[in-house]
Short mmCIF file of C-alpha atoms and ligand atoms in Angstrom, two decimals:
data_model
loop_
_atom_site.label_atom_id
_atom_site.label_comp_id
_atom_site.label_asym_id
_atom_site.label_seq_id
_atom_site.Cartn_x
_atom_site.Cartn_y
_atom_site.Cartn_z
CA MET A 216 25.01 121.69 297.98
CA LYS A 217 25.34 123.88 301.06
CA ILE A 218 28.57 125.84 300.80
CA GLY A 219 30.12 127.94 303.56
CA ILE A 220 32.66 130.50 302.39
CA ILE A 221 35.50 131.43 304.76
CA GLY A 222 37.16 134.50 303.31
CA SER A 223 34.64 136.26 301.07
CA GLY A 224 37.19 138.40 299.25
CA ASN A 225 38.54 138.15 295.70
CA ILE A 226 38.47 134.37 295.44
CA GLY A 227 35.76 133.49 297.98
CA GLY A 228 33.43 136.27 296.84
CA THR A 229 33.76 135.35 293.18
CA LEU A 230 33.32 131.62 293.69
CA GLY A 231 30.43 132.03 296.10
CA ARG A 232 28.59 134.28 293.64
CA HIS A 233 29.10 131.77 290.82
CA TRP A 234 27.89 128.85 292.93
CA ALA A 235 24.85 130.75 294.16
CA THR A 236 24.07 131.73 290.57
CA VAL A 237 23.86 128.07 289.54
CA GLY A 238 21.59 127.25 292.48
CA HIS A 239 23.81 126.12 295.33
CA GLU A 240 23.04 127.38 298.83
CA VAL A 241 25.84 129.74 299.82
CA LEU A 242 26.71 131.45 303.09
CA PHE A 243 29.38 134.14 302.81
CA SER A 244 31.19 134.69 306.09
CA SER A 245 33.24 137.54 307.41
CA ARG A 246 34.47 138.98 310.65
CA ASN A 247 32.05 141.79 309.68
CA PRO A 248 29.14 139.96 308.02
CA GLU A 249 27.03 143.14 307.69
CA GLU A 250 29.45 144.36 305.04
CA LEU A 251 28.63 141.40 302.77
CA LYS A 252 24.86 141.78 302.81
CA SER A 253 24.42 143.67 299.54
CA MET A 254 26.76 141.35 297.61
CA ALA A 255 24.99 138.29 299.01
CA ALA A 256 21.52 139.65 298.33
CA LYS A 257 22.29 139.99 294.60
CA VAL A 258 22.69 136.22 294.29
CA ASN A 259 20.20 135.19 296.96
CA ALA A 260 22.92 134.02 299.35
CA GLN A 261 23.20 134.31 303.12
CA THR A 262 25.80 136.00 305.30
CA GLY A 263 27.14 135.13 308.71
CA THR A 264 30.08 134.68 310.99
CA VAL A 265 32.92 132.28 310.25
CA GLN A 266 31.47 129.88 312.83
CA GLU A 267 28.08 130.05 311.11
CA ALA A 268 29.68 129.22 307.75
CA VAL A 269 31.30 126.16 309.29
CA THR A 270 28.02 124.94 310.74
CA PHE A 271 26.09 125.70 307.54
CA GLY A 272 28.30 124.14 304.89
CA ASP A 273 28.63 120.52 303.84
CA VAL A 274 31.37 122.04 301.71
CA ILE A 275 33.64 124.74 303.15
CA LEU A 276 35.73 126.96 300.87
CA LEU A 277 38.90 128.20 302.57
CA ALA A 278 40.00 131.45 300.91
CA ILE A 279 41.81 133.52 303.55
CA PRO A 280 45.48 134.59 303.73
CA PHE A 281 47.55 131.48 304.52
CA GLY A 282 49.10 133.15 307.57
CA LYS A 283 45.67 133.39 309.19
CA ILE A 284 45.08 129.62 309.14
CA PRO A 285 46.50 128.83 312.63
CA ALA A 286 44.17 131.43 314.19
CA LEU A 287 41.25 130.02 312.20
CA VAL A 288 41.98 126.51 313.49
CA GLN A 289 41.91 127.85 317.05
CA GLN A 290 38.63 129.63 316.32
CA VAL A 291 36.61 126.92 314.55
CA GLY A 292 38.08 123.68 315.84
CA ARG A 293 37.46 120.51 313.89
CA LEU A 294 35.62 120.22 310.56
CA ASP A 295 34.83 116.54 310.82
CA GLY A 296 33.00 115.09 307.83
CA LYS A 297 33.08 118.34 305.84
CA ILE A 298 34.57 118.71 302.38
CA LEU A 299 37.19 121.43 302.76
CA ILE A 300 38.30 123.11 299.53
CA ASP A 301 41.67 124.74 300.10
CA ALA A 302 42.20 127.68 297.75
CA THR A 303 44.98 129.27 299.81
CA ASN A 304 48.62 129.85 298.89
CA PRO A 305 51.57 130.52 301.17
CA TYR A 306 53.27 133.83 300.30
CA PRO A 307 56.12 134.74 302.69
CA GLN A 308 55.83 138.51 302.12
CA ARG A 309 52.17 138.43 303.13
CA ASP A 310 52.00 135.40 305.42
CA GLY A 311 55.34 135.49 307.26
CA ASP A 312 57.17 132.62 308.92
CA ILE A 313 54.50 129.98 308.50
CA ALA A 314 54.63 130.39 304.71
CA ARG A 315 58.43 130.26 304.75
CA GLN A 316 58.37 127.07 306.84
CA ILE A 317 55.85 125.38 304.52
CA ILE A 318 57.86 126.26 301.42
CA GLU A 319 61.10 124.99 302.97
CA ASN A 320 59.48 121.77 304.21
CA LYS A 321 59.68 119.57 301.12
CA LEU A 322 58.03 116.69 303.02
CA GLN A 323 54.62 118.39 303.14
CA THR A 324 52.75 120.48 300.58
CA ALA A 325 50.79 123.55 301.65
CA THR A 326 47.47 121.72 301.41
CA GLU A 327 48.82 118.70 303.28
CA TYR A 328 49.56 121.17 306.07
CA VAL A 329 45.97 122.47 305.89
CA ALA A 330 44.66 118.89 305.92
CA SER A 331 46.77 118.13 308.99
CA GLN A 332 45.12 121.07 310.79
CA PHE A 333 41.63 119.70 310.06
CA PRO A 334 42.17 115.94 310.39
CA GLY A 335 38.49 114.94 310.26
CA ALA A 336 37.75 116.92 307.08
CA HIS A 337 38.08 115.69 303.49
CA THR A 338 40.53 118.25 302.20
CA ILE A 339 40.74 118.94 298.49
CA LYS A 340 43.04 121.48 296.86
CA ALA A 341 41.44 123.56 294.10
CA PHE A 342 41.11 127.14 292.83
CA ASN A 343 44.45 128.20 294.35
CA SER A 344 46.05 128.27 290.90
CA ILE A 345 43.61 130.54 289.08
CA TYR A 346 43.64 134.36 289.20
CA TYR A 347 40.37 135.71 290.55
CA LYS A 348 39.78 137.92 287.53
CA VAL A 349 40.03 134.88 285.28
CA LEU A 350 37.62 133.12 287.60
CA GLU A 351 35.26 136.08 287.26
CA GLU A 352 35.55 136.73 283.53
CA MET A 353 36.11 133.29 282.01
CA ALA A 354 33.43 131.28 283.81
CA PHE A 355 30.47 129.57 282.18
CA ARG A 356 32.26 128.38 279.06
CA SER A 357 31.74 125.02 277.41
CA GLY A 358 33.82 122.31 275.73
CA ASP A 359 37.40 123.04 274.70
CA GLN A 360 37.04 126.74 275.50
CA ARG A 361 36.89 126.01 279.22
CA ILE A 362 39.79 127.15 281.40
CA ALA A 363 41.44 124.37 283.43
CA VAL A 364 41.16 124.36 287.21
CA GLN A 365 43.64 122.01 288.83
CA VAL A 366 42.31 119.80 291.62
CA CYS A 367 43.85 117.13 293.84
CA GLY A 368 42.99 115.19 296.97
CA ASP A 369 43.25 111.89 298.79
CA ASP A 370 39.51 111.24 299.17
CA PHE A 371 37.98 110.02 295.90
CA GLN A 372 34.36 110.91 296.64
CA ALA A 373 35.13 114.34 298.01
CA LYS A 374 37.27 115.06 294.96
CA GLN A 375 34.39 114.06 292.65
CA MET A 376 32.12 116.52 294.47
CA VAL A 377 34.66 119.31 294.02
CA ILE A 378 35.08 118.37 290.35
CA GLN A 379 31.31 118.80 289.98
CA LEU A 380 31.56 122.23 291.62
CA ILE A 381 34.30 123.23 289.19
CA GLU A 382 32.39 122.04 286.15
CA ALA A 383 29.05 123.51 287.30
CA ILE A 384 30.43 127.01 286.78
CA GLY A 385 31.90 126.38 283.35
CA PHE A 386 35.52 125.48 284.10
CA ALA A 387 37.24 122.17 283.31
CA ALA A 388 38.60 120.18 286.24
CA GLN A 389 42.13 118.91 285.67
CA ASP A 390 42.60 116.08 288.18
CA ILE A 391 46.25 116.04 289.18
CA GLY A 392 46.07 113.14 291.67
CA ASN A 393 46.55 112.89 295.42
CA LEU A 394 47.26 115.79 297.79
CA ALA A 395 51.02 115.32 297.54
CA SER A 396 50.80 115.82 293.75
CA GLY A 397 49.44 119.31 294.33
CA VAL A 398 52.95 120.69 294.54
CA ILE A 399 52.78 121.03 290.74
CA PHE A 400 50.20 123.82 291.04
CA GLU A 401 51.53 125.70 294.03
CA PRO A 402 53.16 129.15 293.60
CA ASN A 403 56.10 129.14 291.17
CA ALA A 404 55.30 125.60 289.98
CA PRO A 405 54.63 124.81 286.30
CA LEU A 406 50.81 124.71 286.48
CA TYR A 407 50.37 127.73 288.77
CA ASN A 408 48.48 130.75 287.42
CA LYS A 409 48.80 129.72 283.78
CA ASN A 410 45.11 130.19 282.93
CA LEU A 411 45.21 127.65 280.10
CA THR A 412 42.31 125.99 278.35
CA ILE A 413 41.86 122.36 279.33
CA THR A 414 43.43 121.19 276.06
CA GLU A 415 46.51 123.35 276.63
CA ALA A 416 46.74 122.36 280.29
CA ASP A 417 46.54 118.63 279.48
CA ALA A 418 49.27 119.05 276.85
CA LEU A 419 51.51 120.82 279.38
CA LEU A 420 50.89 118.11 281.97
CA LEU A 421 51.89 115.42 279.46
CA GLN A 422 55.01 117.37 278.59
CA LEU A 423 55.93 117.66 282.28
CA ALA A 424 55.44 113.92 282.78
CA ALA A 425 57.65 113.01 279.78
N1 NAP B 687 43.56 136.79 294.51
C1 NAP B 687 43.69 135.74 293.72
O1 NAP B 687 43.59 135.85 292.48
C2 NAP B 687 43.92 134.39 294.32
C3 NAP B 687 43.92 133.29 293.46
C4 NAP B 687 44.06 132.00 293.99
C5 NAP B 687 44.24 131.83 295.35
N2 NAP B 687 44.29 132.91 296.16
C6 NAP B 687 44.49 132.67 297.61
O2 NAP B 687 43.23 132.77 298.23
C7 NAP B 687 43.37 133.34 299.54
C8 NAP B 687 42.51 134.60 299.60
O3 NAP B 687 42.99 135.52 298.63
P1 NAP B 687 42.09 136.76 298.17
O4 NAP B 687 42.84 137.44 297.10
O5 NAP B 687 40.71 136.32 297.93
O6 NAP B 687 42.16 137.65 299.49
P2 NAP B 687 41.22 138.85 299.95
O7 NAP B 687 40.49 139.43 298.80
O8 NAP B 687 42.08 139.73 300.79
O9 NAP B 687 40.15 138.12 300.88
C9 NAP B 687 40.57 137.39 301.99
C10 NAP B 687 39.45 137.35 303.00
O10 NAP B 687 39.95 136.64 304.12
C11 NAP B 687 39.27 137.11 305.25
N3 NAP B 687 40.13 137.02 306.42
C12 NAP B 687 41.27 137.66 306.68
N4 NAP B 687 41.75 137.29 307.88
C13 NAP B 687 40.89 136.39 308.38
C14 NAP B 687 40.83 135.65 309.58
N5 NAP B 687 41.76 135.80 310.52
N6 NAP B 687 39.80 134.81 309.75
C15 NAP B 687 38.84 134.68 308.83
N7 NAP B 687 38.85 135.37 307.65
C16 NAP B 687 39.86 136.21 307.46
C17 NAP B 687 38.87 138.55 304.99
O11 NAP B 687 37.52 138.64 305.36
P3 NAP B 687 36.94 139.69 306.42
O12 NAP B 687 37.90 140.83 306.53
O13 NAP B 687 35.63 140.05 305.78
O14 NAP B 687 36.76 138.92 307.67
C18 NAP B 687 39.00 138.69 303.48
O15 NAP B 687 37.79 139.01 302.85
C19 NAP B 687 44.86 133.60 299.73
O16 NAP B 687 45.44 132.52 300.42
C20 NAP B 687 45.37 133.70 298.30
O17 NAP B 687 46.76 133.35 298.20
C21 NAP B 687 44.11 134.20 295.68
#
């Protein structure tokens, strides 16, 4: 797959390197793309502007501070037909009023807000609930040893593609359901940042449903 990374920091940098390592075509973007060249070269990936990442990717990973999303929407416009993986989280201390509003608005989850900003994209929530060091150090496992990565979305086919991207780098996708269900792995929710194996995560999910 062709994957454009928006926000090539802790999460975007780590995921992009993993995906490039297993043979996907990756473009890391930045407001200063020159600074990413040596990281990208190590895994045979490209670098470019945010706009170039959007044009390049069939899949776009969104991994910037949540508070920067409105400016990004203004900058890139629509992402029609793209699979948009939302790895962001709203943190009021970092992201300000927009994060506060999203958290207070119980009618819309954070990723439903992101999806509403890119109405033509197939938005899937994933990788927001895993610490980047776990993503770095616990990748490429197999079977029951794999760490769970929660995923949800309203578009079945797009979600299957993202599940493949999770499993290709040695994590286990834990499909939580539609976008609205994603509230269970947002900050402070039961499945957020637990870094459980898939067996442990499935047991916790069952317990929560009981
Ligand atoms: N850290 C974690 O373990 C973790 C885990 C799960 C989810 N998340 C979420 O993932 C997102 C990114 O977190 P992170 O820790 O990876 O952050 P980070 O290391 O600070 O990287 C964020 C990147 O976003 C880019 N950026 C900042 N403002 C931007 C803008 N206006 N337009 C485009 N790009 C912009 C920056 O790229 P340039 O300066 O190069 O342009 C930066 O490299 C956050 O929403 C966070 O809550 C983080």
